[in-house]
Amino acid sequence: MSSSYCSPSDIYPSITYNDARAAIDWLCKAFGFTTRFVVPGLDGRVEHSELSIGSGVVMVGSPKLELGRLSPIGMAGVCQALNVYVEDPDEHYRVAVAAGARVIRELRTEDYGARGYEVLDPEDHVWYFGNYRAGSYWDA
């Protein structure tokens, strides 16, 4: 494994998809992620992968029933959302919607100035993309 790059992030969300290979392709096309590393498994499974966008990284994999890790597709709700900084929310929105992202919160400018939108991916993971960076309103 190369040690030439390490993400500056200290949190790496791990996301489960029934069809992880298709999800990786879609996340790259719709949201602008870059595939960095994929560990294939038997029968088309993805045992582990790493995708990057900006300085962030997400890990995508196939279900692991023994750990209770399932795709949220078909569930009544979810208990998480992934929030991603993008420089141009308007252009990102256009590309994501054209690729089939299902809008659950339209692109808008918030009272505090951030601009963004919220969508579902093909397996119902919730994503928020906007120009807000966590910590912008923290006391120094």
PDB file of C-alpha atoms in Angstrom:
ATOM      1  CA  MET A   1       0.000   0.000   0.000  1.00  0.00           C
ATOM      2  CA  SER A   2       1.368   3.409  -0.964  1.00  0.00           C
ATOM      3  CA  SER A   3       2.085   5.882   1.804  1.00  0.00           C
ATOM      4  CA  SER A   4       2.359   8.870  -0.542  1.00  0.00           C
ATOM      5  CA  TYR A   5      -0.961  10.382   0.526  1.00  0.00           C
ATOM      6  CA  CYS A   6      -3.014  10.451   3.719  1.00  0.00           C
ATOM      7  CA  SER A   7      -6.351  12.229   3.954  1.00  0.00           C
ATOM      8  CA  PRO A   8      -6.323  15.184   6.374  1.00  0.00           C
ATOM      9  CA  SER A   9      -9.729  14.081   7.676  1.00  0.00           C
ATOM     10  CA  ASP A  10     -10.061  12.170  10.932  1.00  0.00           C
ATOM     11  CA  ILE A  11     -13.536  10.792  10.174  1.00  0.00           C
ATOM     12  CA  TYR A  12     -14.228   8.356   7.334  1.00  0.00           C
ATOM     13  CA  PRO A  13     -17.896   7.459   6.974  1.00  0.00           C
ATOM     14  CA  SER A  14     -18.487   3.892   5.821  1.00  0.00           C
ATOM     15  CA  ILE A  15     -21.565   3.472   3.639  1.00  0.00           C
ATOM     16  CA  THR A  16     -23.254   0.174   2.781  1.00  0.00           C
ATOM     17  CA  TYR A  17     -24.880  -0.508  -0.590  1.00  0.00           C
ATOM     18  CA  ASN A  18     -26.562  -3.655  -1.912  1.00  0.00           C
ATOM     19  CA  ASP A  19     -24.814  -3.010  -5.234  1.00  0.00           C
ATOM     20  CA  ALA A  20     -21.628  -1.331  -4.039  1.00  0.00           C
ATOM     21  CA  ARG A  21     -19.894  -1.506  -7.431  1.00  0.00           C
ATOM     22  CA  ALA A  22     -22.779   0.351  -9.123  1.00  0.00           C
ATOM     23  CA  ALA A  23     -22.928   2.807  -6.217  1.00  0.00           C
ATOM     24  CA  ILE A  24     -19.237   3.653  -6.606  1.00  0.00           C
ATOM     25  CA  ASP A  25     -19.719   4.371 -10.304  1.00  0.00           C
ATOM     26  CA  TRP A  26     -22.824   6.455  -9.618  1.00  0.00           C
ATOM     27  CA  LEU A  27     -21.243   8.449  -6.769  1.00  0.00           C
ATOM     28  CA  CYS A  28     -18.369   9.375  -9.072  1.00  0.00           C
ATOM     29  CA  LYS A  29     -20.681  10.359 -11.939  1.00  0.00           C
ATOM     30  CA  ALA A  30     -23.377  12.161  -9.940  1.00  0.00           C
ATOM     31  CA  PHE A  31     -21.445  13.693  -7.049  1.00  0.00           C
ATOM     32  CA  GLY A  32     -17.894  14.016  -8.369  1.00  0.00           C
ATOM     33  CA  PHE A  33     -16.151  11.480  -6.136  1.00  0.00           C
ATOM     34  CA  THR A  34     -12.905   9.857  -7.293  1.00  0.00           C
ATOM     35  CA  THR A  35     -12.351   6.136  -6.740  1.00  0.00           C
ATOM     36  CA  ARG A  36      -9.043   5.678  -4.919  1.00  0.00           C
ATOM     37  CA  PHE A  37      -9.035   2.064  -3.760  1.00  0.00           C
ATOM     38  CA  VAL A  38     -11.330  -0.961  -4.191  1.00  0.00           C
ATOM     39  CA  VAL A  39     -11.045  -4.408  -2.597  1.00  0.00           C
ATOM     40  CA  PRO A  40     -13.236  -6.769  -4.646  1.00  0.00           C
ATOM     41  CA  GLY A  41     -14.869  -9.806  -3.086  1.00  0.00           C
ATOM     42  CA  LEU A  42     -16.629 -12.903  -4.335  1.00  0.00           C
ATOM     43  CA  ASP A  43     -19.706 -12.651  -6.567  1.00  0.00           C
ATOM     44  CA  GLY A  44     -19.190  -8.950  -7.358  1.00  0.00           C
ATOM     45  CA  ARG A  45     -19.013  -7.846  -3.719  1.00  0.00           C
ATOM     46  CA  VAL A  46     -16.973  -4.848  -2.633  1.00  0.00           C
ATOM     47  CA  GLU A  47     -15.285  -5.683   0.659  1.00  0.00           C
ATOM     48  CA  HIS A  48     -13.844  -2.185   1.037  1.00  0.00           C
ATOM     49  CA  SER A  49     -13.323   0.940  -1.041  1.00  0.00           C
ATOM     50  CA  GLU A  50     -12.214   4.517  -0.590  1.00  0.00           C
ATOM     51  CA  LEU A  51     -13.609   7.425  -2.586  1.00  0.00           C
ATOM     52  CA  SER A  52     -12.472  11.017  -2.230  1.00  0.00           C
ATOM     53  CA  ILE A  53     -13.955  14.430  -2.827  1.00  0.00           C
ATOM     54  CA  GLY A  54     -11.943  17.474  -1.861  1.00  0.00           C
ATOM     55  CA  SER A  55     -10.123  16.548   1.344  1.00  0.00           C
ATOM     56  CA  GLY A  56     -12.869  14.110   2.419  1.00  0.00           C
ATOM     57  CA  VAL A  57     -13.029  10.342   2.094  1.00  0.00           C
ATOM     58  CA  VAL A  58     -15.927   7.885   2.283  1.00  0.00           C
ATOM     59  CA  MET A  59     -15.655   4.126   2.336  1.00  0.00           C
ATOM     60  CA  VAL A  60     -18.215   2.110   0.356  1.00  0.00           C
ATOM     61  CA  GLY A  61     -18.863  -1.591   0.739  1.00  0.00           C
ATOM     62  CA  SER A  62     -21.323  -4.419   0.292  1.00  0.00           C
ATOM     63  CA  PRO A  63     -23.637  -5.516   3.140  1.00  0.00           C
ATOM     64  CA  LYS A  64     -22.097  -7.341   6.087  1.00  0.00           C
ATOM     65  CA  LEU A  65     -25.050  -9.148   7.620  1.00  0.00           C
ATOM     66  CA  GLU A  66     -22.976 -10.525  10.487  1.00  0.00           C
ATOM     67  CA  LEU A  67     -22.317  -6.926  11.577  1.00  0.00           C
ATOM     68  CA  GLY A  68     -25.844  -5.672  10.871  1.00  0.00           C
ATOM     69  CA  ARG A  69     -24.585  -3.400   8.078  1.00  0.00           C
ATOM     70  CA  LEU A  70     -27.308  -3.014   5.471  1.00  0.00           C
ATOM     71  CA  SER A  71     -28.328  -0.602   2.755  1.00  0.00           C
ATOM     72  CA  PRO A  72     -31.109   1.774   3.860  1.00  0.00           C
ATOM     73  CA  ILE A  73     -33.085   1.085   0.666  1.00  0.00           C
ATOM     74  CA  GLY A  74     -36.674   0.294   1.557  1.00  0.00           C
ATOM     75  CA  MET A  75     -36.363   1.407   5.192  1.00  0.00           C
ATOM     76  CA  ALA A  76     -38.926   3.808   6.621  1.00  0.00           C
ATOM     77  CA  GLY A  77     -36.224   6.342   7.463  1.00  0.00           C
ATOM     78  CA  VAL A  78     -32.537   6.822   8.075  1.00  0.00           C
ATOM     79  CA  CYS A  79     -30.540   7.905  11.093  1.00  0.00           C
ATOM     80  CA  GLN A  80     -27.726   9.709   9.291  1.00  0.00           C
ATOM     81  CA  ALA A  81     -26.953  12.129   6.503  1.00  0.00           C
ATOM     82  CA  LEU A  82     -23.615  12.822   4.872  1.00  0.00           C
ATOM     83  CA  ASN A  83     -22.674  16.488   4.534  1.00  0.00           C
ATOM     84  CA  VAL A  84     -20.122  17.430   1.880  1.00  0.00           C
ATOM     85  CA  TYR A  85     -18.543  20.800   1.101  1.00  0.00           C
ATOM     86  CA  VAL A  86     -18.603  21.799  -2.566  1.00  0.00           C
ATOM     87  CA  GLU A  87     -17.344  25.087  -3.943  1.00  0.00           C
ATOM     88  CA  ASP A  88     -20.198  25.603  -6.434  1.00  0.00           C
ATOM     89  CA  PRO A  89     -23.474  24.154  -5.087  1.00  0.00           C
ATOM     90  CA  ASP A  90     -25.462  25.318  -8.112  1.00  0.00           C
ATOM     91  CA  GLU A  91     -23.297  23.429 -10.618  1.00  0.00           C
ATOM     92  CA  HIS A  92     -23.041  20.408  -8.335  1.00  0.00           C
ATOM     93  CA  TYR A  93     -26.844  20.347  -8.013  1.00  0.00           C
ATOM     94  CA  ARG A  94     -27.248  20.468 -11.799  1.00  0.00           C
ATOM     95  CA  VAL A  95     -24.908  17.499 -12.341  1.00  0.00           C
ATOM     96  CA  ALA A  96     -26.363  15.442  -9.462  1.00  0.00           C
ATOM     97  CA  VAL A  97     -29.977  15.918 -10.559  1.00  0.00           C
ATOM     98  CA  ALA A  98     -29.097  15.151 -14.194  1.00  0.00           C
ATOM     99  CA  ALA A  99     -27.517  11.887 -12.977  1.00  0.00           C
ATOM    100  CA  GLY A 100     -30.704  10.901 -11.148  1.00  0.00           C
ATOM    101  CA  ALA A 101     -30.224  12.150  -7.583  1.00  0.00           C
ATOM    102  CA  ARG A 102     -33.667  12.499  -5.957  1.00  0.00           C
ATOM    103  CA  VAL A 103     -34.084  15.938  -4.420  1.00  0.00           C
ATOM    104  CA  ILE A 104     -35.549  16.028  -0.916  1.00  0.00           C
ATOM    105  CA  ARG A 105     -34.564  19.626  -0.167  1.00  0.00           C
ATOM    106  CA  GLU A 106     -34.209  22.044  -3.052  1.00  0.00           C
ATOM    107  CA  LEU A 107     -31.125  24.148  -3.611  1.00  0.00           C
ATOM    108  CA  ARG A 108     -31.428  27.250  -1.444  1.00  0.00           C
ATOM    109  CA  THR A 109     -29.543  29.905   0.459  1.00  0.00           C
ATOM    110  CA  GLU A 110     -29.946  29.625   4.224  1.00  0.00           C
ATOM    111  CA  ASP A 111     -30.495  32.563   6.586  1.00  0.00           C
ATOM    112  CA  TYR A 112     -26.868  32.229   7.729  1.00  0.00           C
ATOM    113  CA  GLY A 113     -25.574  32.495   4.138  1.00  0.00           C
ATOM    114  CA  ALA A 114     -24.701  28.919   3.209  1.00  0.00           C
ATOM    115  CA  ARG A 115     -26.092  27.558  -0.042  1.00  0.00           C
ATOM    116  CA  GLY A 116     -26.859  23.892  -0.596  1.00  0.00           C
ATOM    117  CA  TYR A 117     -29.317  21.081  -1.242  1.00  0.00           C
ATOM    118  CA  GLU A 118     -30.193  17.596  -0.022  1.00  0.00           C
ATOM    119  CA  VAL A 119     -30.737  14.458  -2.110  1.00  0.00           C
ATOM    120  CA  LEU A 120     -31.175  10.702  -1.935  1.00  0.00           C
ATOM    121  CA  ASP A 121     -28.845   8.421  -3.870  1.00  0.00           C
ATOM    122  CA  PRO A 122     -30.101   5.250  -5.631  1.00  0.00           C
ATOM    123  CA  GLU A 123     -30.141   3.261  -2.351  1.00  0.00           C
ATOM    124  CA  ASP A 124     -31.698   6.024  -0.217  1.00  0.00           C
ATOM    125  CA  HIS A 125     -28.619   7.389   1.569  1.00  0.00           C
ATOM    126  CA  VAL A 126     -29.181  11.066   2.419  1.00  0.00           C
ATOM    127  CA  TRP A 127     -26.565  13.535   1.138  1.00  0.00           C
ATOM    128  CA  TYR A 128     -26.285  17.291   1.718  1.00  0.00           C
ATOM    129  CA  PHE A 129     -23.987  19.278  -0.580  1.00  0.00           C
ATOM    130  CA  GLY A 130     -23.284  22.930   0.061  1.00  0.00           C
ATOM    131  CA  ASN A 131     -20.720  25.650   0.528  1.00  0.00           C
ATOM    132  CA  TYR A 132     -20.826  25.501   4.329  1.00  0.00           C
ATOM    133  CA  ARG A 133     -17.764  24.238   6.171  1.00  0.00           C
ATOM    134  CA  ALA A 134     -18.228  22.789   9.650  1.00  0.00           C
ATOM    135  CA  GLY A 135     -16.691  25.073  12.238  1.00  0.00           C
ATOM    136  CA  SER A 136     -17.506  28.310  10.408  1.00  0.00           C
ATOM    137  CA  TYR A 137     -19.451  29.599  13.413  1.00  0.00           C
ATOM    138  CA  TRP A 138     -17.374  28.144  16.237  1.00  0.00           C
ATOM    139  CA  ASP A 139     -15.797  30.412  18.768  1.00  0.00           C
ATOM    140  CA  ALA A 140     -12.053  30.496  18.184  1.00  0.00           C
TER     141      ALA A 140
END
